[in-house]
Coordinates of C-alpha atoms in Angstrom, one line a residue:
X860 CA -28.3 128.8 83.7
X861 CA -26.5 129.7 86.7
X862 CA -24.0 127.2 87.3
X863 CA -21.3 126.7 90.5
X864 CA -18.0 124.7 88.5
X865 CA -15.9 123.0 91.6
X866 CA -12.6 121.6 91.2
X867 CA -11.0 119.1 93.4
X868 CA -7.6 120.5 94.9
X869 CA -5.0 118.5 93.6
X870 CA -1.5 118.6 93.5
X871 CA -1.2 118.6 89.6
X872 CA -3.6 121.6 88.4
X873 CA -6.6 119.8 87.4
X874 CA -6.6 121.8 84.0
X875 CA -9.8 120.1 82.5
X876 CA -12.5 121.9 84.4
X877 CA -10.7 125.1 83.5
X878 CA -11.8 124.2 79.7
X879 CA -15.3 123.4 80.7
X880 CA -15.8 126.7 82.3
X881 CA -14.8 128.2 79.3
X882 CA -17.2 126.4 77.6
X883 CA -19.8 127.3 79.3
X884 CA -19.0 131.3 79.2
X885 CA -19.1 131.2 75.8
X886 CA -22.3 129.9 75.8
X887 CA -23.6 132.5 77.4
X888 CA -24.5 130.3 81.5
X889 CA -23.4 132.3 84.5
X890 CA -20.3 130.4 85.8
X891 CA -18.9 130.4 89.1
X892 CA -15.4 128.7 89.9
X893 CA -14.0 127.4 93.3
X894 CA -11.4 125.6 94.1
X895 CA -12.4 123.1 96.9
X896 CA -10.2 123.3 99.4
X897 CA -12.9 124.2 102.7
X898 CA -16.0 122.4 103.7
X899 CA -17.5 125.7 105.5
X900 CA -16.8 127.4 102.2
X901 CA -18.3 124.7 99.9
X902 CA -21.5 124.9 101.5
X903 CA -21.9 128.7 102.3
X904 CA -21.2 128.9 98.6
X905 CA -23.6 126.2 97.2
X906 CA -26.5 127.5 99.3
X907 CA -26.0 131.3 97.4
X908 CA -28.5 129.6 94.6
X909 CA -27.5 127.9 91.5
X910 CA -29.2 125.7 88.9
X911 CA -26.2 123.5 89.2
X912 CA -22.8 122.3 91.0
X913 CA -20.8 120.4 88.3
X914 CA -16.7 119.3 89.0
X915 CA -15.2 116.3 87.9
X916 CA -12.0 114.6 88.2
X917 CA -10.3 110.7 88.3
X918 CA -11.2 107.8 89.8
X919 CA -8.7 108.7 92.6
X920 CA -10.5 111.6 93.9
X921 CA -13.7 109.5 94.4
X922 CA -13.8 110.7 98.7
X923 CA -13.3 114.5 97.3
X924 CA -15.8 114.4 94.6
X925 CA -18.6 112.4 96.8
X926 CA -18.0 115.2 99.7
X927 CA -18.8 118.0 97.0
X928 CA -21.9 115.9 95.6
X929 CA -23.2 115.4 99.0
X930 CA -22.8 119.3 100.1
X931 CA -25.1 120.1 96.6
X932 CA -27.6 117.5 97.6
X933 CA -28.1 118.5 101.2
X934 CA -28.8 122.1 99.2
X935 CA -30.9 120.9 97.4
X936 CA -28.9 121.7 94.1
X937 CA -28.3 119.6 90.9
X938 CA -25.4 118.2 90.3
X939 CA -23.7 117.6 87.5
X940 CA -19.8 115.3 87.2
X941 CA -17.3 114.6 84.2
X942 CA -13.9 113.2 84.3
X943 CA -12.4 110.0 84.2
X944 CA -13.9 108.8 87.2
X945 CA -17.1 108.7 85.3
X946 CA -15.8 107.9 81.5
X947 CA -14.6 104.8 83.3
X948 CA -17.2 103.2 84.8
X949 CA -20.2 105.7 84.2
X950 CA -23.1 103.7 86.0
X951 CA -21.1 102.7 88.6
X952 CA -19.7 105.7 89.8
X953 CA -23.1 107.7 89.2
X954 CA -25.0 105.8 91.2
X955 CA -22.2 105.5 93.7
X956 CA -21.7 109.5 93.7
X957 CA -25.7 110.4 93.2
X958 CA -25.2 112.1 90.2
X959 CA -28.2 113.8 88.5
X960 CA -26.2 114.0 85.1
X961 CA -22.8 112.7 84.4
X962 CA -20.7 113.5 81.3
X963 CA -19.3 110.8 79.1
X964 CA -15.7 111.7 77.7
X965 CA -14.9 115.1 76.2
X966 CA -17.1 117.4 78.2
X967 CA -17.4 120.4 76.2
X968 CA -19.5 119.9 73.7
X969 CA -22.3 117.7 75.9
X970 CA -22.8 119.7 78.8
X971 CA -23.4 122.5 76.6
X972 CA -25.9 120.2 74.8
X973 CA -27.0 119.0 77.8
X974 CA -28.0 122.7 79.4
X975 CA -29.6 123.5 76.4
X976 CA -31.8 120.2 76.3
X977 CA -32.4 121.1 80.2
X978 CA -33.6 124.7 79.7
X979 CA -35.6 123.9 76.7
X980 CA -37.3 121.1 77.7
X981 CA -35.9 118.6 75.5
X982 CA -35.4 115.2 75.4
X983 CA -32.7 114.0 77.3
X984 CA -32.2 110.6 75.2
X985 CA -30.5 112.9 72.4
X986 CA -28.0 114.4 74.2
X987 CA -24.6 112.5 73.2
X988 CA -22.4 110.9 75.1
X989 CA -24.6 111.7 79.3
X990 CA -25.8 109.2 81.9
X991 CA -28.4 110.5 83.5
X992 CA -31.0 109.3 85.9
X993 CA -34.8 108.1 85.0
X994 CA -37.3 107.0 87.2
X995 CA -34.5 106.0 89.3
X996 CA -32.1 104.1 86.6
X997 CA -29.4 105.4 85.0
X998 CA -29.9 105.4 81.2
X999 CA -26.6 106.0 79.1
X1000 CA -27.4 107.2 75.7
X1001 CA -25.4 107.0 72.5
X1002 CA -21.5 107.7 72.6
X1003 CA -20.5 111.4 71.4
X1004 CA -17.8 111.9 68.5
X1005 CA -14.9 112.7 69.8
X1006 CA -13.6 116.8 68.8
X1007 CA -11.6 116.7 65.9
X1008 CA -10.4 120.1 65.8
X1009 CA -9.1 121.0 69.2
X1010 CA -8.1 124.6 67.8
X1011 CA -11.5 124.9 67.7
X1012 CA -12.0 124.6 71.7
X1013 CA -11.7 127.8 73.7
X1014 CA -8.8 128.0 76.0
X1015 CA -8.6 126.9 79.3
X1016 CA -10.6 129.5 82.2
X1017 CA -7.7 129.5 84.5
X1018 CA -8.3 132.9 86.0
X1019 CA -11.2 132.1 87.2
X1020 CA -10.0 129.6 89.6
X1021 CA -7.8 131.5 91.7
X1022 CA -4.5 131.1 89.3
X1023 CA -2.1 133.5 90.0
X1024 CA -2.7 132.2 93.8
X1025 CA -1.7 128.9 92.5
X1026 CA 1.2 130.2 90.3
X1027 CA 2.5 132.1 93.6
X1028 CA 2.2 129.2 95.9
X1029 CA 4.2 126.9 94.1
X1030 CA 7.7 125.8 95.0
X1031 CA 10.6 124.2 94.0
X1032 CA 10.3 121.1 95.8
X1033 CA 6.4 120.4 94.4
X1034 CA 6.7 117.6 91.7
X1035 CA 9.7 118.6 89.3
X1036 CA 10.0 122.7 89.3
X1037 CA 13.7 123.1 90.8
X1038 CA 14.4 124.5 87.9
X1039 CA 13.6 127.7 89.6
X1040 CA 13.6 129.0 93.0
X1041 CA 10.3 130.5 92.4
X1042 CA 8.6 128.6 89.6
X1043 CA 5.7 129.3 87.9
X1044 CA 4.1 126.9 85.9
X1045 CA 1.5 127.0 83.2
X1046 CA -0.4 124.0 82.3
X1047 CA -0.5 123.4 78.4
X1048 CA -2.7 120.8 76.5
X1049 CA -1.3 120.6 73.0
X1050 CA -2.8 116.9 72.5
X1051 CA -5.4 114.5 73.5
X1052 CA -5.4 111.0 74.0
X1053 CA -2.4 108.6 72.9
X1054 CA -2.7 106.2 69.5
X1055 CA -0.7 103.0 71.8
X1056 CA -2.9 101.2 74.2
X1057 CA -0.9 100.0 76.7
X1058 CA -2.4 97.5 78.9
X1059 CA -2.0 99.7 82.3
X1060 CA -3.8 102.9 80.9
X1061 CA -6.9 104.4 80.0
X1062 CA -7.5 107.0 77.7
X1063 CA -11.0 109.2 79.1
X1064 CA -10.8 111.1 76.5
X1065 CA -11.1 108.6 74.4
X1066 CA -8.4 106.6 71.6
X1067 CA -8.4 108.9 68.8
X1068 CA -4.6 110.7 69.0
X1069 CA -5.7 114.5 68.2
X1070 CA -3.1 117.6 67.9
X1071 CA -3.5 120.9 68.1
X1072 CA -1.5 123.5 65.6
X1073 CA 1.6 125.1 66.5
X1074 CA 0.0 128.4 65.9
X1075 CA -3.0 127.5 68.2
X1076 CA -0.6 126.6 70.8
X1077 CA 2.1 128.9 70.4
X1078 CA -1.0 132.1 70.5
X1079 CA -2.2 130.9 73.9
X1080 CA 1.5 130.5 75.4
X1081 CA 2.4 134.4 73.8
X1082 CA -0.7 135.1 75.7
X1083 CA -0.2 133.3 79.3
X1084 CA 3.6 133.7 79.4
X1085 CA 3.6 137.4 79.7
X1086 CA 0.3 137.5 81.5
X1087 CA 1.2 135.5 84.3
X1088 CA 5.0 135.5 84.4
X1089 CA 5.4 132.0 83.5
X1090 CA 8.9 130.2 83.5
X1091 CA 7.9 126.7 83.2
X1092 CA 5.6 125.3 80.4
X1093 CA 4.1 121.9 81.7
X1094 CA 3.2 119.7 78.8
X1095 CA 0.4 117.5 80.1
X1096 CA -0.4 115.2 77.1
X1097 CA 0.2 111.7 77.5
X1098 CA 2.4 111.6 74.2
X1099 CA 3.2 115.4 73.7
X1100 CA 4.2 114.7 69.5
X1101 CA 3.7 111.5 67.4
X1102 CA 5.3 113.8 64.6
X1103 CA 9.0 115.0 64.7
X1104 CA 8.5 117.6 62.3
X1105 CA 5.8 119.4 64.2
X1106 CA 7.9 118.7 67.6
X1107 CA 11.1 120.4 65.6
X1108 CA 8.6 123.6 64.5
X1109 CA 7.4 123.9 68.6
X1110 CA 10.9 124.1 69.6
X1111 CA 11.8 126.5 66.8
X1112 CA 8.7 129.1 67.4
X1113 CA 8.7 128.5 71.3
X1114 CA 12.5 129.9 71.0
X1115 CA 11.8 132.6 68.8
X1116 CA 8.9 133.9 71.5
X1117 CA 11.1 133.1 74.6
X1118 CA 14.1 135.1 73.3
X1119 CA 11.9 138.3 73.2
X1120 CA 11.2 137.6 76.9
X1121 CA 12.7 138.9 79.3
X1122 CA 12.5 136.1 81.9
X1123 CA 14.2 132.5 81.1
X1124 CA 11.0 130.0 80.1
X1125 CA 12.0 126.5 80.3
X1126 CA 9.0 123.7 79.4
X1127 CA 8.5 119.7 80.0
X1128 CA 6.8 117.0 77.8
X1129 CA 6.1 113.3 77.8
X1130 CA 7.5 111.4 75.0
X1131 CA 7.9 107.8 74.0
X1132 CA 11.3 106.4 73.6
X1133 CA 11.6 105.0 70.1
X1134 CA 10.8 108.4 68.5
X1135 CA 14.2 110.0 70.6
X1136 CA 18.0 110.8 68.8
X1137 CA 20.7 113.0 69.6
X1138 CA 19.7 115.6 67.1
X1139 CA 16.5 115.9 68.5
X1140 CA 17.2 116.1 72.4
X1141 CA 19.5 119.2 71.4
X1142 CA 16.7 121.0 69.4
X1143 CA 14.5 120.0 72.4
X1144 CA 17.4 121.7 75.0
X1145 CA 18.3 124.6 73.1
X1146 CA 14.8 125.5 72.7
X1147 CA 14.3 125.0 76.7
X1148 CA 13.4 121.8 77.1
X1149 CA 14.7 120.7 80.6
X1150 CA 13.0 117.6 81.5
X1151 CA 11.1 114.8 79.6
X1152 CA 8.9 111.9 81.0
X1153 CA 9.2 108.8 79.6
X1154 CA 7.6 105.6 79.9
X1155 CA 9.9 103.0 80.8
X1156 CA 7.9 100.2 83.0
X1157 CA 10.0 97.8 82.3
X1158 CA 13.8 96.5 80.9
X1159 CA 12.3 93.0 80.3
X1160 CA 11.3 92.1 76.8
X1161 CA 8.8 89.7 77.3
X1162 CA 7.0 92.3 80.5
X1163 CA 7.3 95.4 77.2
X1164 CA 5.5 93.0 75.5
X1165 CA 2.6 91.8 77.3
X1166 CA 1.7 95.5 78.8
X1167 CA 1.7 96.2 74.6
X1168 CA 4.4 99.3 75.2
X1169 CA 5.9 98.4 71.4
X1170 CA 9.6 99.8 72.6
X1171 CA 12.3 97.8 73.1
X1172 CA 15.3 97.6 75.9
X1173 CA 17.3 99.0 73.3
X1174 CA 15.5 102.1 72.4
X1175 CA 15.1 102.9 76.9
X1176 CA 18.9 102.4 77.1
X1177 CA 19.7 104.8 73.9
X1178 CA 17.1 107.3 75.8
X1179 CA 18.7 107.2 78.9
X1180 CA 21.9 107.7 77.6
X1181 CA 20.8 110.4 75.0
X1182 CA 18.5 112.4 77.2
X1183 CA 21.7 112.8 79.7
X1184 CA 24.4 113.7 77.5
X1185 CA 22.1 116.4 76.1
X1186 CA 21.5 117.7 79.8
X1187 CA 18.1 117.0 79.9
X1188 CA 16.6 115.7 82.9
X1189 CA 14.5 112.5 83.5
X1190 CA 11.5 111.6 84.8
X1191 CA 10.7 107.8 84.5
X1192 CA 9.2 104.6 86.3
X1193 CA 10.0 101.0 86.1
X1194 CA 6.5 99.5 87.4
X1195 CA 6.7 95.4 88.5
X1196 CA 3.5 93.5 88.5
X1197 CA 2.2 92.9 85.6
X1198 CA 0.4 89.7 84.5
X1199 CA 3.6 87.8 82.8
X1200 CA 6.3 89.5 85.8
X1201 CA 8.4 86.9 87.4
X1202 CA 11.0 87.0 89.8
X1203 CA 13.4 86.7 86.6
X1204 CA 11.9 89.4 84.6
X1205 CA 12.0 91.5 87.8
X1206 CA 15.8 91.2 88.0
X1207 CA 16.2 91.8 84.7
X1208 CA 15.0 95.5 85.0
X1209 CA 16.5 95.8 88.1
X1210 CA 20.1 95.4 87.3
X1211 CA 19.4 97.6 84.2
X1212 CA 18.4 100.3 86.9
X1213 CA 21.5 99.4 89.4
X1214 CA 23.5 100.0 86.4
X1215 CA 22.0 103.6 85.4
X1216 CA 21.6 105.5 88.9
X1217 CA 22.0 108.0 87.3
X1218 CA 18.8 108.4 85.2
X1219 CA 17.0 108.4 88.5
X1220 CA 14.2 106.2 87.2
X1221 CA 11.8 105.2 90.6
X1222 CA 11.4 101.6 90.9
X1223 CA 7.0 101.1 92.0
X1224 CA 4.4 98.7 91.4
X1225 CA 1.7 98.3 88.8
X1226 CA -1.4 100.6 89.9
X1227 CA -4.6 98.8 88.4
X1228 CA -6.5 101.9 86.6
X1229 CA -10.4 101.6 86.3
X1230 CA -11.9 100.1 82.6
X1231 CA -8.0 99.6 81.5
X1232 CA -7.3 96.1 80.5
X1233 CA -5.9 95.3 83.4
X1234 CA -8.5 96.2 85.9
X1235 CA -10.5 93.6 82.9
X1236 CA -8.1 91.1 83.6
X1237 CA -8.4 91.7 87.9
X1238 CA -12.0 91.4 87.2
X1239 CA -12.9 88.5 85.2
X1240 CA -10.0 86.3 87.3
X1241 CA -11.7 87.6 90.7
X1242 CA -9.3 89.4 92.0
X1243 CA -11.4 92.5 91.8
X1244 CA -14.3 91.2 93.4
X1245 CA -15.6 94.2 94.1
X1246 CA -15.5 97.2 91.3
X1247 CA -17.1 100.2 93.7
X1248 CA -15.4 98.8 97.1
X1249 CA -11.7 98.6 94.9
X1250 CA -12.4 102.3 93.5
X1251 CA -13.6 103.6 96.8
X1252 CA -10.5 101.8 99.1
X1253 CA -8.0 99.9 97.0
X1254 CA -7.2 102.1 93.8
X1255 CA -3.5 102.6 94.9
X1256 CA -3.0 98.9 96.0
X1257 CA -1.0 96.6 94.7
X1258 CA -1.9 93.4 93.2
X1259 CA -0.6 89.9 92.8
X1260 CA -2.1 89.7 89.0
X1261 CA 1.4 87.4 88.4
X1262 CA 1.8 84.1 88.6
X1263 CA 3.9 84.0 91.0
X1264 CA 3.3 83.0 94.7
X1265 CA 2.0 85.5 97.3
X1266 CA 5.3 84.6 98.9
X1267 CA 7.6 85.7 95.8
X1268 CA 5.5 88.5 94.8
X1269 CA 5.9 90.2 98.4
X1270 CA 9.9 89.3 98.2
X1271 CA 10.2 91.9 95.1
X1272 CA 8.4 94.3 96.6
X1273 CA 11.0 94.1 99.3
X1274 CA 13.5 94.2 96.7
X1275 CA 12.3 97.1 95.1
X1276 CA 12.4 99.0 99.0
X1277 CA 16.1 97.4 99.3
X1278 CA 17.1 98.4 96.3
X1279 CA 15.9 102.2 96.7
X1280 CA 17.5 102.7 99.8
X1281 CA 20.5 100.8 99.1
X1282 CA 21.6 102.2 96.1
X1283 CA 20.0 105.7 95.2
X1284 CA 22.3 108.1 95.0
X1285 CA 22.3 110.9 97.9
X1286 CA 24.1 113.7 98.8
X1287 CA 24.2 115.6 101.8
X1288 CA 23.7 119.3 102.3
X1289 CA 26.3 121.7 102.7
X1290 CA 23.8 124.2 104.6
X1291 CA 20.5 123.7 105.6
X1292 CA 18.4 127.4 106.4
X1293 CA 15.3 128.2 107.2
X1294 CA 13.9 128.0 103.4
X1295 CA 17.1 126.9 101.3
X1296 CA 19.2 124.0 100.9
X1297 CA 22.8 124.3 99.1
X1298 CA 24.2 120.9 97.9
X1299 CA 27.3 119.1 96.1
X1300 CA 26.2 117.7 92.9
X1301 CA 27.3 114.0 93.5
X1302 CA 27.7 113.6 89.3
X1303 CA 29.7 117.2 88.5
X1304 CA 30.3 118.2 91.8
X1305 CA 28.9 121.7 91.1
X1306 CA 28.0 123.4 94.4
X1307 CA 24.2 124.2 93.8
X1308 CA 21.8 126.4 96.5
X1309 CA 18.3 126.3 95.7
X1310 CA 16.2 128.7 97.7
X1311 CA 12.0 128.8 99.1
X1312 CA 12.4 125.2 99.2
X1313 CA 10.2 123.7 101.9
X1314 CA 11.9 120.8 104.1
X1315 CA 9.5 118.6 106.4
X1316 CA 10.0 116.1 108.8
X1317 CA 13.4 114.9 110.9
X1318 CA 14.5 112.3 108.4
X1319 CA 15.2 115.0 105.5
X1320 CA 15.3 113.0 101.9
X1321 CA 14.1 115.4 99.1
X1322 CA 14.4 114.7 95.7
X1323 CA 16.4 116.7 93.4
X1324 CA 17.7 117.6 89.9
X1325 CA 21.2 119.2 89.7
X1326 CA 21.2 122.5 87.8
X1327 CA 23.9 122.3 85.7
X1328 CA 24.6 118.7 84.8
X1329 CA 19.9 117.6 85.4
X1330 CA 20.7 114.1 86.8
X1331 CA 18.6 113.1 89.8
X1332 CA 19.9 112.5 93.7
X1333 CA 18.2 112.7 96.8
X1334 CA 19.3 115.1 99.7
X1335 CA 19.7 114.0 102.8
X1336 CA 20.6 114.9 106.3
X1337 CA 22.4 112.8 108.7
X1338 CA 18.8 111.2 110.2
X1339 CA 17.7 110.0 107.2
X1340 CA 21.1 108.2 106.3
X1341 CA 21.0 106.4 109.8
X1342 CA 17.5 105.8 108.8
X1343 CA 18.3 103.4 106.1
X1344 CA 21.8 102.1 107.7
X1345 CA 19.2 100.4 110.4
X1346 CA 16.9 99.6 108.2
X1347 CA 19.6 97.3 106.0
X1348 CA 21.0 96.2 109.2
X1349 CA 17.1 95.0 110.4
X1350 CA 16.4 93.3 106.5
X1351 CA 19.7 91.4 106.8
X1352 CA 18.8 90.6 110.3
X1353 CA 15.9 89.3 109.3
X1354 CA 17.4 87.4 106.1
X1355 CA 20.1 86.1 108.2
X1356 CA 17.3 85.0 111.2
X1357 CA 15.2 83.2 108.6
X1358 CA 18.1 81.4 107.2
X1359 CA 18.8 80.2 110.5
X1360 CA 15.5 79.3 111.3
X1361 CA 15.5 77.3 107.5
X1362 CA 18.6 75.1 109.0
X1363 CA 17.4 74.5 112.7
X1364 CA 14.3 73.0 111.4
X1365 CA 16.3 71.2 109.0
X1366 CA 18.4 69.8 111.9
X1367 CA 15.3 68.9 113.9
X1368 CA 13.9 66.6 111.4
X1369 CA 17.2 65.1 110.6
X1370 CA 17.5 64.0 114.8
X1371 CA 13.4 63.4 114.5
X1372 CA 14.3 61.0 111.4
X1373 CA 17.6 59.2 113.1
X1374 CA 15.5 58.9 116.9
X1375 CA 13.0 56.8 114.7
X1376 CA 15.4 54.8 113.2
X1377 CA 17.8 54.1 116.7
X1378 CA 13.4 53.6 118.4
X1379 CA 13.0 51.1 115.8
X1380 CA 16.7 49.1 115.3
X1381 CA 16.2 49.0 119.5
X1382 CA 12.7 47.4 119.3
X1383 CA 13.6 45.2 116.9
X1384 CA 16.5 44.1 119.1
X1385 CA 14.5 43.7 122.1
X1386 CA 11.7 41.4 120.1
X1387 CA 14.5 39.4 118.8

């Protein structure tokens, strides 16, 4: 089969069409790979001839992914889609996308199954774990085991899709590589899924937690690193290690590689907080660890709780507090909205934040993500009353799934704006040029200049980790700063206005009231 793979340009390198391609090489199909980035291209590509256009991605990508299906069907061309946009709601978004086949889950394994069945005339209804179209319905057939043994899965086909144009297109100010001035970052999947089912999430791949072996993961890294000069390993499971002994022999073997390098090679992770200690975090640093994502959401107990994160405030505070001292940067989010968040709750998490600026943790709302139990919830109360129309439009807005008032829910959101402007911690450049910025640490006052970093827009504010110390601050140039000094000025205007407003309308209905009275005591009077 001769088959055109298409991945949606993203921002975070989609990493999971790589491994399909790689399937499908080693089962012998002619593979193409794009990156879709140009309409023009797109079609003068799809019209060269193949059997099929596949791509996938998430449910945010739905506009990409619908432009790349209609392009194949105006060619005439199969198509074929995996990802979580269809593991999530599979009818939905087939018939939505016209899809001819859509992959369920892992896609490895079934679309290899599902060429095969193609080319030899088989019966689609066997193929595990597709959605597929019959007589105009979509049939979904049975569900496919997910892969055990993810040694077992070839690596990721990264060359194909243009990756050393990535790798030299990348700077310091894209997501969290300040590390270096020229980063280069490999994408590494050492996991799959997550064993905790918080309410917010959704695990495509499905809920089984599956590792792959140090020695699998450390013979694709002494691979890549050299190959493509890498400096930054980017972890992308959702929990990187559920087991400390296997994190301890990662750091220990990805030491022992990156001292025979001749390049520093730093690397990231995501970890959950009630599995962090000192001991560890200095492992994780000497080894080159320089930045882990946690998941936060929340300071409140009774908000942990109900989004079923099984932490405690106890164990974020000892993170924050351990993951600094050890010179570690953070990466975190406290998200408000969830079902049980009050304005109580709210403050609660707030003033934990106020009191640990430091840790730089972003303050956002709750994103609903499709077939979590939250999006459920949205559904069966009606506040998602349409699935395709909130996937297509409304996947990034903010709900009121609380119970509190419209009114209260929109006054913390405003807190959560006031309090990001009010109290983040900036610092303003020393020097600005042309592709550099050289700043004051405003925790250790080291004087840092960090070079090829790209700086748009008048009001400058550009998120940064110092080098030496890996807290967070936000440079800023004089604009930006007189930026938020009028926009406090207009929210306490505002506050003070409606305050006023509160107690002249109060004062009318007190003379209304007394007029009555003095109208009736006068009448009375008069009869008498």
């Amino acid at each position: 089969m001769k088959i055109l793979l298409v991945m949606p340009y993203t921002t975070i390198y989609p990493v999971g069409i790589a491994y399909i391609s790689s399937a499908l090489k080693q089962a012998g199909h002619d593979v193409d790979c794009i990156v879709f980035d140009s309409h023009d291209f797109l079609v003068k590509k799809v019209r060269e001839g193949y059997n099929f256009v596949a791509t996938g991605g998430l449910s945010s990508e739905y506009a990409k992914l619908k432009h790349i299906t209609d392009i194949a069907r105006e060619a005439g061309t199969k198509t074929i889609m995996g990802g979580g946009i269809i593991t999530s709601e599979p009818e939905l978004m087939s018939c939505a996308l016209n899809v001819d086949y859509s992959i369920i889950g892992e896609g490895e394994e079934t679309i290899v199954d599902l060429l095969s069945c193609l080319k030899n005339g088989g019966d689609l209804s066997t193929v595990k774990g597709l959605c597929y179209q019959d007589n105009g319905k979509y049939i979904v057939t049975d569900s496919r085991k997910q892969i055990d043994d993810l040694d077992s899965i070839p690596w990721p086909d990264l060359e194909s899709f243009n990756f050393n144009n990535y790798l030299t297109s990348l700077k310091p100010t894209d997501l969290y590589n300040d590390v270096f001035d020229y980063p280069r970052e490999y994408p590494l999947v050492a996991s799959r899924s997550c064993p905790f089912l918080c309410t917010f999430c959704y695990h495509p791949s499905g809920n089984k937690y599956r590792q792959r072996s140090v020695d699998s993961i450390m013979e694709e890294l002494k691979e890549s690193i050299p190959k493509y000069k890498i400096n930054i390993v980017a972890i992308y499971d959702e929990l990187f290690s559920n087991n400390k002994e296997r994190l301890y022999e990662f750091c220990r073997r990805f030491k022992e590689f990156t001292d025979t390098v001749s390049w520093e090679v730093k690397w990231g992770c995501q970890m959950r907080v009630d599995g962090i200690n000192d001991k560890l975090l200095e492992t994780m640093r000497e080894s080159g660890c320089f930045m882990v994502s946690y998941g936060f959401e929340s300071y409140s107990p009774k908000i942990l709780k109900s989004m079923k994160k099984y932490i405690k405030p106890e164990q974020i505070h000892n993170a924050v507090h351990a993951t600094l001292e050890s010179r570690i940067s953070i990466q975190a989010n406290f998200i408000f909205g969830d079902i049980a968040e009050t304005m109580q709750t709210a403050m609660e998490t707030l003033a934990f934040w106020k009191e640990h600026l430091e840790a730089g943790i972003q303050l956002v709302t709750i994103i609903v993500c499709p077939n979590s139990e939250l999006y459920q919830y949205c559904i069966r109360k009606g506040i998602i009353k349409d699935r395709l129309h909130f996937i297509k439009y409304d996947i990034f807005k903010c709900f009121n799934m609380t119970e509190m008032t419209n009114r209260e829910f929109n006054k913390m959101k405003s807190l959560l704006h006031l309090y990001t402007i009010k109290y983040s911690v900036y610092a303003t450049p020393l020097r600005i040029g042309p592709a550099s910025v050289t700043v004051q640490c405003p925790y250790c006052h080291e004087i840092v200049n960090y070079n090829n970093y790209q700086i748009k827009g008048i009001f400058y504010r550009q998120k940064m980790y110092c080098r030496s110390c890996r807290r967070k601050f936000y440079s800023v140039n004089a604009w930006y700063k007189y930026y938020t000094r009028l926009t406090l000025l207009l929210i306490w205007k505002y506050r003070i206005g409606s305050v006023l407003r509160k107690v002249k309308v109060k004062l009318i209905n007190r003379l209304k009231s007394y007029s009555i009275v003095w109208h009736l005591y006068n009448k009375y009077k008069r009869m008498a």
